[in-house]
Short mmCIF file of C-alpha atoms in Angstrom, two decimals:
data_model
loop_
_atom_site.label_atom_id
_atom_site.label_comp_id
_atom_site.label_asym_id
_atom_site.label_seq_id
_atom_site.Cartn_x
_atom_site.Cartn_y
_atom_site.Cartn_z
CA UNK A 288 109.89 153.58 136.45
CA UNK A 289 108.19 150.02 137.05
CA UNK A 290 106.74 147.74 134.25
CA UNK A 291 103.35 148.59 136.24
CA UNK A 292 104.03 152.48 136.06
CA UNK A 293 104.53 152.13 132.14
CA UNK A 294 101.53 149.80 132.20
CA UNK A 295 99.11 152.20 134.10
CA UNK A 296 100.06 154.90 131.90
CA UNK A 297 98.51 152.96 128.32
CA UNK A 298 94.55 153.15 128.05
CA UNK A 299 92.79 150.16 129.25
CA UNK A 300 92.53 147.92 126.38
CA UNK A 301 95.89 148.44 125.28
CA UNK A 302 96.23 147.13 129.28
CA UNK A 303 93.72 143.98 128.27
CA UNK A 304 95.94 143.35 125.19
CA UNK A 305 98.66 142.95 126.94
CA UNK A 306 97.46 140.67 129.56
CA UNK A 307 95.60 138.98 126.70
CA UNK A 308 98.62 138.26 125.38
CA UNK A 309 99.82 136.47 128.72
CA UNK A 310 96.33 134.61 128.17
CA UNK A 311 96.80 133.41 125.00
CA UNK A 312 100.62 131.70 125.20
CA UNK A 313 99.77 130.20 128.67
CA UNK A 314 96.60 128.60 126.85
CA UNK A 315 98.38 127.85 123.64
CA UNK A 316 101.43 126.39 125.65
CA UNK A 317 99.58 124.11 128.32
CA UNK A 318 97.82 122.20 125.37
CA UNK A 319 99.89 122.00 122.39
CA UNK A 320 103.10 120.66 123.64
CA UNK A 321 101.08 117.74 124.66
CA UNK A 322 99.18 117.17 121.69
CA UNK A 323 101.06 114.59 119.54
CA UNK A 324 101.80 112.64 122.49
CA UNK A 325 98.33 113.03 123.50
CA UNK A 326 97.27 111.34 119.38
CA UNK A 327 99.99 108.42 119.57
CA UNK A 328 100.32 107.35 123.54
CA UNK A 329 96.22 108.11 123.80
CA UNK A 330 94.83 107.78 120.68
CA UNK A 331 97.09 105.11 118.90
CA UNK A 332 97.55 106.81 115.96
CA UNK A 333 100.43 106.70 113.46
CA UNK A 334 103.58 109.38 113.37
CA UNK A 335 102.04 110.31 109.83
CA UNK A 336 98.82 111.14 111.16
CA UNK A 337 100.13 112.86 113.87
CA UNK A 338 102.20 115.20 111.47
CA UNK A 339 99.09 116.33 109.30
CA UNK A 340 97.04 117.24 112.42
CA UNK A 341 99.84 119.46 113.51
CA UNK A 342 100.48 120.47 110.46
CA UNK A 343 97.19 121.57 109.60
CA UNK A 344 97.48 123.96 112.29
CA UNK A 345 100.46 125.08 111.70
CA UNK A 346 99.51 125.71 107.90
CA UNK A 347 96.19 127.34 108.44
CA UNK A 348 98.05 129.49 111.00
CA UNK A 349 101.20 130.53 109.14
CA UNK A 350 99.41 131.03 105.52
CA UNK A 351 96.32 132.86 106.57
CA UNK A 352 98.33 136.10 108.70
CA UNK A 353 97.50 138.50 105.71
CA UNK A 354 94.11 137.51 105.92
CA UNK A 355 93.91 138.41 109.11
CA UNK A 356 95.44 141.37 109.04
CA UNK A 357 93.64 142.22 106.09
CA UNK A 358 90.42 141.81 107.96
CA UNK A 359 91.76 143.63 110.98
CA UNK A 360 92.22 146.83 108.53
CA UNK A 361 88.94 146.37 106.79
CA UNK A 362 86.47 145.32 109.49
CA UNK A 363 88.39 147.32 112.49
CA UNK A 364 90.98 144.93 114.94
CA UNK A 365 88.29 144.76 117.91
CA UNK A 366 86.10 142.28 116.10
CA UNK A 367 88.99 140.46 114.53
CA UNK A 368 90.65 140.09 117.85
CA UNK A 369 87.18 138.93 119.41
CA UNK A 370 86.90 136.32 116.55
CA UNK A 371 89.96 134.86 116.81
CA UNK A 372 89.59 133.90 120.04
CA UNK A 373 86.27 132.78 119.97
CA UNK A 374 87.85 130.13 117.22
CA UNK A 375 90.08 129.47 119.46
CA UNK A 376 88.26 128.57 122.54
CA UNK A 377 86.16 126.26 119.40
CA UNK A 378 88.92 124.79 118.36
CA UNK A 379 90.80 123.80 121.49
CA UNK A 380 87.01 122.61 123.21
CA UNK A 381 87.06 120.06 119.92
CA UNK A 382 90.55 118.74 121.05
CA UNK A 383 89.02 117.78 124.47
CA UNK A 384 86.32 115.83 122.70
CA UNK A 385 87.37 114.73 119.42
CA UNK A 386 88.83 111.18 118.96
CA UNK A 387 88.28 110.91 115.28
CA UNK A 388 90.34 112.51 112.44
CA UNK A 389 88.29 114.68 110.74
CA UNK A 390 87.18 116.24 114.40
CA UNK A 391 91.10 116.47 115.07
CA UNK A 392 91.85 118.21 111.74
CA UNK A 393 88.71 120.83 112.18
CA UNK A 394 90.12 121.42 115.61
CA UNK A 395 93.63 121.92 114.45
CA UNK A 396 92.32 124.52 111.39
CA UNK A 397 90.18 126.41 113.38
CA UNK A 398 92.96 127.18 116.58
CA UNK A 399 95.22 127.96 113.11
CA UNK A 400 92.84 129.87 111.70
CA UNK A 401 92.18 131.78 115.33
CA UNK A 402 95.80 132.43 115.89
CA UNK A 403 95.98 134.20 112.13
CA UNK A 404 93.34 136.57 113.21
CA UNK A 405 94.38 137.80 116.52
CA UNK A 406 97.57 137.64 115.99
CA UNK A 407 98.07 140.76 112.85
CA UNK A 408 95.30 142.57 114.78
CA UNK A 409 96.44 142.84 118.09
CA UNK A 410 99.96 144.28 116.76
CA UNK A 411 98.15 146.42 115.15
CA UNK A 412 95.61 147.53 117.07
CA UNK A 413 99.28 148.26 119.64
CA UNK A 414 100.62 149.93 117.06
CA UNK A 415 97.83 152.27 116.35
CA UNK A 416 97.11 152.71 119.94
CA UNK A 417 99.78 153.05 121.56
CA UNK A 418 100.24 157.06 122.08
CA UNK A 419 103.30 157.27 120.65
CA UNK A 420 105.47 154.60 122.49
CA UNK A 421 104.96 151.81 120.42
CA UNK A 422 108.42 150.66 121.43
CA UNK A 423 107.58 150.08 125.19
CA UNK A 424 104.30 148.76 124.77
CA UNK A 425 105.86 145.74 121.98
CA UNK A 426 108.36 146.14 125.06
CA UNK A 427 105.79 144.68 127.95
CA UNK A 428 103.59 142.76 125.02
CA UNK A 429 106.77 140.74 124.90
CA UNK A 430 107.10 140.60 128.57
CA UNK A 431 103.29 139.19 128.99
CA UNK A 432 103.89 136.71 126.19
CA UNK A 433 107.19 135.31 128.06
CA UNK A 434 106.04 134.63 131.24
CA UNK A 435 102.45 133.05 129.51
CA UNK A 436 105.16 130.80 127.40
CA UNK A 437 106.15 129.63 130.80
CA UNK A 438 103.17 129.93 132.90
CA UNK A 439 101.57 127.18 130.51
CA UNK A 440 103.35 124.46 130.09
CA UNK A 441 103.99 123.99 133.96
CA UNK A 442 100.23 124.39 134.20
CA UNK A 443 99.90 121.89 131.14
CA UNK A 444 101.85 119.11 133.23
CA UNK A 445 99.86 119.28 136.13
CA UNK A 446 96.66 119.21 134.50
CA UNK A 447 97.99 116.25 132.83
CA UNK A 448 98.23 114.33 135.76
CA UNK A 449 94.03 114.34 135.59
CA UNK A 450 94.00 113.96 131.84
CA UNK A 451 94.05 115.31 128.50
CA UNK A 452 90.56 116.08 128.22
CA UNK A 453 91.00 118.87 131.35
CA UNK A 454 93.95 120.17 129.89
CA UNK A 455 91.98 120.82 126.50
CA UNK A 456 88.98 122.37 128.19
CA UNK A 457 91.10 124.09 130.82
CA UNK A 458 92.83 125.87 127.75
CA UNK A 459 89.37 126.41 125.83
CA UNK A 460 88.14 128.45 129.18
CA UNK A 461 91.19 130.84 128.70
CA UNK A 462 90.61 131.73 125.90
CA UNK A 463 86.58 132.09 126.71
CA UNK A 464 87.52 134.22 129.13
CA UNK A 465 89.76 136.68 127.08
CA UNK A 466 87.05 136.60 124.58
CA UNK A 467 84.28 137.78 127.15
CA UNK A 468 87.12 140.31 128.32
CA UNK A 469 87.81 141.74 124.86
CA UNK A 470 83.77 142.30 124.28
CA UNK A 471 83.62 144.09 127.53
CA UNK A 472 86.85 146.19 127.67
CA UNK A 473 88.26 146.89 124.06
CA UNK A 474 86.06 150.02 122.90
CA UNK A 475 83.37 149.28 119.88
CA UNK A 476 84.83 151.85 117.81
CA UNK A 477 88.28 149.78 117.93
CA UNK A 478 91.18 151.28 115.77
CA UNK A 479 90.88 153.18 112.35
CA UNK A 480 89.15 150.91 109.46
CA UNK A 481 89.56 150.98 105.31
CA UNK A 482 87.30 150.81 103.05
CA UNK A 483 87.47 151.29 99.29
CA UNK A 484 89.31 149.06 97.15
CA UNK A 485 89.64 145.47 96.19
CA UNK A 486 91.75 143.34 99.04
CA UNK A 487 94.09 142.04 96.01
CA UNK A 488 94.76 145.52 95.69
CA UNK A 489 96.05 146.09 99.30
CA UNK A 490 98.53 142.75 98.58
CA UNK A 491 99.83 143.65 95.61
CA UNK A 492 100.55 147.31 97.39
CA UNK A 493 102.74 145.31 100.45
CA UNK A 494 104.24 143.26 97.18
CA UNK A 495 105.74 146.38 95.53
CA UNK A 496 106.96 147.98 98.63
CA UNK A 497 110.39 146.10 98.13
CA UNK A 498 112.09 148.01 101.51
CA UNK A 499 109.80 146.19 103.66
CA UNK A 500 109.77 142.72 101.40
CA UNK A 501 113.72 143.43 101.67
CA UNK A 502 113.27 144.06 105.20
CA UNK A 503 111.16 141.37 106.44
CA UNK A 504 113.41 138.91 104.39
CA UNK A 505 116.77 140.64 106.05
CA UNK A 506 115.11 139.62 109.74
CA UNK A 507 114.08 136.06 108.81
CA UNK A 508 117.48 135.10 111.29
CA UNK A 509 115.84 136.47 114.43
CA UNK A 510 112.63 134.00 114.33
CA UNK A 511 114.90 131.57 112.77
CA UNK A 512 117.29 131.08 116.17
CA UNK A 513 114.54 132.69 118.23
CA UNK A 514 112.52 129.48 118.04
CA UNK A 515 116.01 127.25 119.12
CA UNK A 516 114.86 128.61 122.58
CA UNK A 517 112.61 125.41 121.91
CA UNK A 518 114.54 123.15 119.72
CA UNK A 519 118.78 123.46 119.85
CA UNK A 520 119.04 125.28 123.29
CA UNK A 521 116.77 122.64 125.03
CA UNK A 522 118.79 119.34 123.11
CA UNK A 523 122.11 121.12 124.37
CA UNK A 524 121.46 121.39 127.84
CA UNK A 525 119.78 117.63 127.87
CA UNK A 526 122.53 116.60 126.07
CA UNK A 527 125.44 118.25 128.48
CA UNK A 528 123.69 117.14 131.84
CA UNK A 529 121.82 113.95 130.73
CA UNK A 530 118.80 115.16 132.41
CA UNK A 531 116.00 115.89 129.99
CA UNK A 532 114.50 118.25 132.95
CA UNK A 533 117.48 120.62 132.19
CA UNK A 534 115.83 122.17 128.71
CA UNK A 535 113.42 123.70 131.30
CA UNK A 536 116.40 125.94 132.05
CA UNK A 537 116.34 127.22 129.15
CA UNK A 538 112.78 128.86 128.68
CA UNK A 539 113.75 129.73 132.56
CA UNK A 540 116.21 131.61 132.02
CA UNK A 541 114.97 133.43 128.65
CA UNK A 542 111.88 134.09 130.55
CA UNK A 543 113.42 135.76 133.67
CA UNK A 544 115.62 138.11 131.18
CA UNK A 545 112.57 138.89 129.52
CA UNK A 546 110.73 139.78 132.92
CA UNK A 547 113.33 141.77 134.42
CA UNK A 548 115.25 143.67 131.46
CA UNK A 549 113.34 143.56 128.38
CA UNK A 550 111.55 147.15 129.37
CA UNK A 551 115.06 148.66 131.23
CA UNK A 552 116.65 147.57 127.89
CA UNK A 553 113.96 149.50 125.44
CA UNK A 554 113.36 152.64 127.31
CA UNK A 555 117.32 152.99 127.24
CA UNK A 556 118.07 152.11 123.93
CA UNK A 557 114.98 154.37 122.51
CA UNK A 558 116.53 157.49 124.53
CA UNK A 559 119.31 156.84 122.68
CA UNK A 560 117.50 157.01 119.30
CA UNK A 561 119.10 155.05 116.05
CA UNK A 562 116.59 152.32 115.45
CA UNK A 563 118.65 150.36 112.74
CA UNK A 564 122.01 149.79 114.91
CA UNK A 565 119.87 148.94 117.97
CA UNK A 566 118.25 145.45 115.30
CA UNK A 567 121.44 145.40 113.92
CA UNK A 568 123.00 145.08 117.83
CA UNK A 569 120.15 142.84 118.76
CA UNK A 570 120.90 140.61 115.59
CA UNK A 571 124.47 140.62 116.65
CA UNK A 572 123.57 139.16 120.01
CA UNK A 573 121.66 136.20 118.84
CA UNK A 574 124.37 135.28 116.54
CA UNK A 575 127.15 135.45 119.62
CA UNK A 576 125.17 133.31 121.42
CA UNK A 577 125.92 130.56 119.95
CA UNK A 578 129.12 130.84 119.86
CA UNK A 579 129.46 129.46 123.75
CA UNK A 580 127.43 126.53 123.25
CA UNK A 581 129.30 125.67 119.72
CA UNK A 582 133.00 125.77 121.65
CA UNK A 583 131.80 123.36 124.07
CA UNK A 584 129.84 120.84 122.05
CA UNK A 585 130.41 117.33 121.60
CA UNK A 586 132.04 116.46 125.04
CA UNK A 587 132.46 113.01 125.70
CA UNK A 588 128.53 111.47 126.78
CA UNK A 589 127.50 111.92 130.27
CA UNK A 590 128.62 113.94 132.76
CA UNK A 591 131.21 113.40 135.58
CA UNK A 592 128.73 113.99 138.59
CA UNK A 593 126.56 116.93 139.57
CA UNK A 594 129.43 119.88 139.05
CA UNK A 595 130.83 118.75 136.42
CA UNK A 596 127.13 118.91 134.77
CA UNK A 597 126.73 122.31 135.83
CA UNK A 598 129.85 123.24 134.32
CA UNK A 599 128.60 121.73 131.02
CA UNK A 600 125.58 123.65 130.74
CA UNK A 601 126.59 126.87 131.55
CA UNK A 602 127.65 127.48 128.21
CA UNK A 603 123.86 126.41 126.68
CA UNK A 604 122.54 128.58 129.67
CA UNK A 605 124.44 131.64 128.60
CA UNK A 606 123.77 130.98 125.45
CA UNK A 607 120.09 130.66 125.84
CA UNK A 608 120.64 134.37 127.86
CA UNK A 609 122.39 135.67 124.99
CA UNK A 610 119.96 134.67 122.48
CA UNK A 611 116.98 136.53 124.69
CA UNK A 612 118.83 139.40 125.31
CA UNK A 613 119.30 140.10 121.28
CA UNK A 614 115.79 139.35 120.81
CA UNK A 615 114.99 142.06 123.69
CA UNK A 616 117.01 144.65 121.58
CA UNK A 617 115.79 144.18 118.47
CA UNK A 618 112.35 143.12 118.79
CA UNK A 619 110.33 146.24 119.97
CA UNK A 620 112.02 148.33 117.27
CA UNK A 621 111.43 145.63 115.08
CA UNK A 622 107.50 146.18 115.34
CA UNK A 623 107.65 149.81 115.49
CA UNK A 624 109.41 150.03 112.30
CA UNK A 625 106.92 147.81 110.89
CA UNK A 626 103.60 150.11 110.23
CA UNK A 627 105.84 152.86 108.88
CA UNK A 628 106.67 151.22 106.15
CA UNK A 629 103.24 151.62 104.91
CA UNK A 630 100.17 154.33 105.24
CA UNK A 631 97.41 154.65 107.40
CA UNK A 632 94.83 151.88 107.25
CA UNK A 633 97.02 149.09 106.04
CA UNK A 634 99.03 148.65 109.55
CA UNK A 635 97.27 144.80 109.46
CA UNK A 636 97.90 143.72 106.17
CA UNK A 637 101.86 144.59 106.69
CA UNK A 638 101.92 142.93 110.29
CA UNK A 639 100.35 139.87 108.49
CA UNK A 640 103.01 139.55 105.15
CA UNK A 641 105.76 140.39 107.73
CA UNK A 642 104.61 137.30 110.03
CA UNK A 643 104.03 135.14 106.80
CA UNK A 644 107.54 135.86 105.89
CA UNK A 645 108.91 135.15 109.29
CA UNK A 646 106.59 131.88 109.44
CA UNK A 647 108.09 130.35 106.82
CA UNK A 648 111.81 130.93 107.22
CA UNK A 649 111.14 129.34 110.52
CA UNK A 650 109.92 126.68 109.30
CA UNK A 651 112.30 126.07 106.84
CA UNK A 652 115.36 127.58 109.30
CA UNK A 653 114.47 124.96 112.04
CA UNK A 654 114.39 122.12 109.35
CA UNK A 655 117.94 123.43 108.51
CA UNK A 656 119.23 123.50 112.24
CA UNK A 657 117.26 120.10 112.48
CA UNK A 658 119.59 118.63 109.47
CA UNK A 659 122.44 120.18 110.86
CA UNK A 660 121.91 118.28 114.08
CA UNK A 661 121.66 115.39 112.47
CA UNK A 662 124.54 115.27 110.56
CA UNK A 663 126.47 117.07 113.42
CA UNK A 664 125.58 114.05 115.58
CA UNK A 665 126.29 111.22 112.91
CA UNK A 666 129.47 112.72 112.07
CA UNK A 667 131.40 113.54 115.12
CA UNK A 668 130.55 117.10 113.98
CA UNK A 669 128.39 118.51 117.27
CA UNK A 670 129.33 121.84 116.69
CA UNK A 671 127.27 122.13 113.11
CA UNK A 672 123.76 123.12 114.47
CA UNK A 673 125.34 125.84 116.47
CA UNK A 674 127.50 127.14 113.74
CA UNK A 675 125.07 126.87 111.71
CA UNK A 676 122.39 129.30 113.66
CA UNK A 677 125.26 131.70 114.21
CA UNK A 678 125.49 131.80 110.71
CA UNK A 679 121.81 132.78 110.23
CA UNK A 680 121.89 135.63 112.65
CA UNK A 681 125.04 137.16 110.94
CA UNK A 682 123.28 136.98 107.00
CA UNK A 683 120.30 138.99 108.93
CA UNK A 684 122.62 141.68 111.15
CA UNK A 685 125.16 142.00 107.63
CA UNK A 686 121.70 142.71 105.87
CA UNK A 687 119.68 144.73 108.44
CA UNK A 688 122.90 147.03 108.35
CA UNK A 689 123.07 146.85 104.74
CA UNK A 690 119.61 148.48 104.32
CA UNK A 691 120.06 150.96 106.98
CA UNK A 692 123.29 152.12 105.30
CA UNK A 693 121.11 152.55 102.16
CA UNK A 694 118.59 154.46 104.17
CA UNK A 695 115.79 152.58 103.55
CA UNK A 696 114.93 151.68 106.99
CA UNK A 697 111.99 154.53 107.95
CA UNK A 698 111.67 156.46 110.86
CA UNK A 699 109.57 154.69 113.55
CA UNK A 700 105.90 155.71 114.13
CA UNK A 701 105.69 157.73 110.93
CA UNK A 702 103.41 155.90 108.36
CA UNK A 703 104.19 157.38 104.89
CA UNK A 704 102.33 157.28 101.95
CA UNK A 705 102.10 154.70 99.68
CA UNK A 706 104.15 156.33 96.96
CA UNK A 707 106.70 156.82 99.05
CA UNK A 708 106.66 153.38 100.49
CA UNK A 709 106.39 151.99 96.93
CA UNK A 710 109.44 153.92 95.92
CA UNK A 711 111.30 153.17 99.38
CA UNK A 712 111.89 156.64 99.96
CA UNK A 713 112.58 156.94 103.96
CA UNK A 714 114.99 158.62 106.45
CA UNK A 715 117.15 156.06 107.92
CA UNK A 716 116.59 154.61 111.48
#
């Protein structure tokens, strides 16, 4: 069967979610890639500056998923979605037009802010709506949000060619558009909503449910060495050609895995059943693909002609291949485990804590790999990053195999109820 079979067989807005999805990364992508070079080379402002703008986006984005997904449980995931990219399409219009600070930093909270909305509420309005193949639709949502990853940033450097300013309001009438989209298409009842009870009260539920804390700590590796697709993977293959057009390669080759397999690779794997050893195979994958890259690393500088360049970054390449085909494995099962961890009406407010979690190990697993490349590249020591990442993905497969042996990894599409998620009492994946 086709991606566009499986497509056509999920209710339309599930279908607009998923081409939302493709929306939002090629809007997101053809802006903010360019925006710190767009505040220094344009606006003249300092490297400090420049780090609190982005920062402030990053921040607002990161620390507010619960809230999001909070609201997407309480006020229903149709509206949340809706709002979010309203903000969005605020925010990104006051990038076009904003030359002083406090415009940038309103700018920079609000598209933060709009990305912790819709972000918890469209996984779980998939989730919730998805008919019982949660796996395949997280399968294509991943599929959409590859090829918008690429799609916008090749868009993003032509419209740079014109300026920043189109670029900005080119990305602000994406994101108008899904909005407009979403109020037309996505039905007004939207998914389930809960009321009753203090919001505290729904946090400090998630907070006691130590399987999924233990969980969403165990697959902190995947986002960790999933975002190298943008940081190591792209420095190797500069770095082994001498051709900073090479870490395009990369996100080329990660996307066209993601295009052609990631689907083939979940409906096989689910037929198959065993959701734990299929994240526990996945995680295995990312950490073997660095492995390539690591043997290879810190070749003498510059590259004997065209072949022997090639030759050089084939390792990064099949590295960077490696990395998306673990993240293809693992990730669909990943989110389908996620709402049965918890009961009905709280599918949000886990998405959000589990993307809080996986926001911050980022953040502080790239300024790890960051150090690492550092001090790799001082000391004669190129192989440390990559080492280093492999590392990360073999704490997360040693404990995502750890729980499952425990049996506290639940079976997939079956919320429980909260005293049994409290208590962590669920039949092993």
């Amino acid at each position: 069967m086709t991606a566009w079979h499986e497509i056509r067989r999920f209710p339309p807005a599930v279908q607009l979610l998923l081409v939302n999805q493709f929306g939002v990364n090629t809007g997101f992508y053809l802006l903010i890639p360019y925006l710190a070079t767009h505040l220094t080379e344009n606006l003249g402002m300092s490297a400090a500056v420049v780090g609190a703008v982005l920062g402030a986006r990053t921040l607002s984005q990161q620390g507010l998923f619960v809230v999001g997904g909070s609201a997407a449980d309480r006020l229903g995931a149709r509206g949340v979605i809706i709002a979010g990219c309203a903000l969005r399409t605020l925010g990104f219009a006051l990038f076009a037009f904003g030359d002083d600070l406090v415009v940038l930093v309103a700018a920079s909270v609000l598209s933060g802010f709009a990305g912790a909305l819709f972000n918890p509420a469209v996984r779980a309005y998939l989730a919730e709506e998805a008919d019982g193949r949660t796996a395949e639709a997280f399968a294509l949502f991943g599929m959409f949000a590859a090829a918008g990853a690429l799609a916008g940033p090749l868009l993003g450097s032509a419209l740079l060619l014109v300026d920043f300013r189109t670029s900005a309001l080119t990305a602000a009438a994406v994101f108008a558009v899904l909005t407009i989209a979403q109020v037309l298409v996505l039905p007004a009842g939207g998914t389930r909503r809960r009321a009753g009870g203090p919001v505290p009260a729904d946090w400090r539920e998630v907070a006691r449910n130590r399987p999924f804390l233990a969980f969403s700590l165990a697959m902190v590796g995947m986002f960790t060495l999933e975002s190298q697709l943008y940081l190591l993977l792209p420095d190797g293959a500069r770095q082994a050609t001498g051709w900073d057009g090479a870490a395009g390669l990369v996100l080329l080759v990660g996307t066209l895995a993601h295009l052609t397999l990631q689907l083939r690779v979940t409906r096989a794997l689910k037929r198959r059943g065993q959701r734990g050893r299929w994240i526990v195979t996945g995680l295995g994958l990312t950490t073997v693909a660095f492995l390539p890259p690591a043997l290879t690393a810190g070749a003498p500088d510059g590259p004997d002609g065209v072949v022997d360049g090639v030759l050089r970054v084939l390792p990064v390449l099949a590295g960077a291949l490696l990395l998306s085909l673990g993240v293809m494995v693992a990730q669909p099962f990943v989110m389908e485990l996620i709402p049965a961890y918890g009961r009905a009406g709280l599918t949000g407010t886990y998405f959000g804590v589990f993307y809080v979690v996986s926001g911050v190990a980022a953040a502080v697993g790239n300024t790890v790999v960051g150090w690492a490349m550092d001090t790799g590249g001082r000391g004669g020591s190129a192989w440390l990053p990559w080492v280093c990442c492999a590392l990360f993905g073999l704490v997360s497969a040693l404990g995502v195999a750890w729980l499952r042996r425990l049996g506290s990894l639940p079976a997939a599409s079956e919320p429980r109820a909260v005293g049994a998620a409290v208590r962590g009492e669920g039949t092993a994946a």
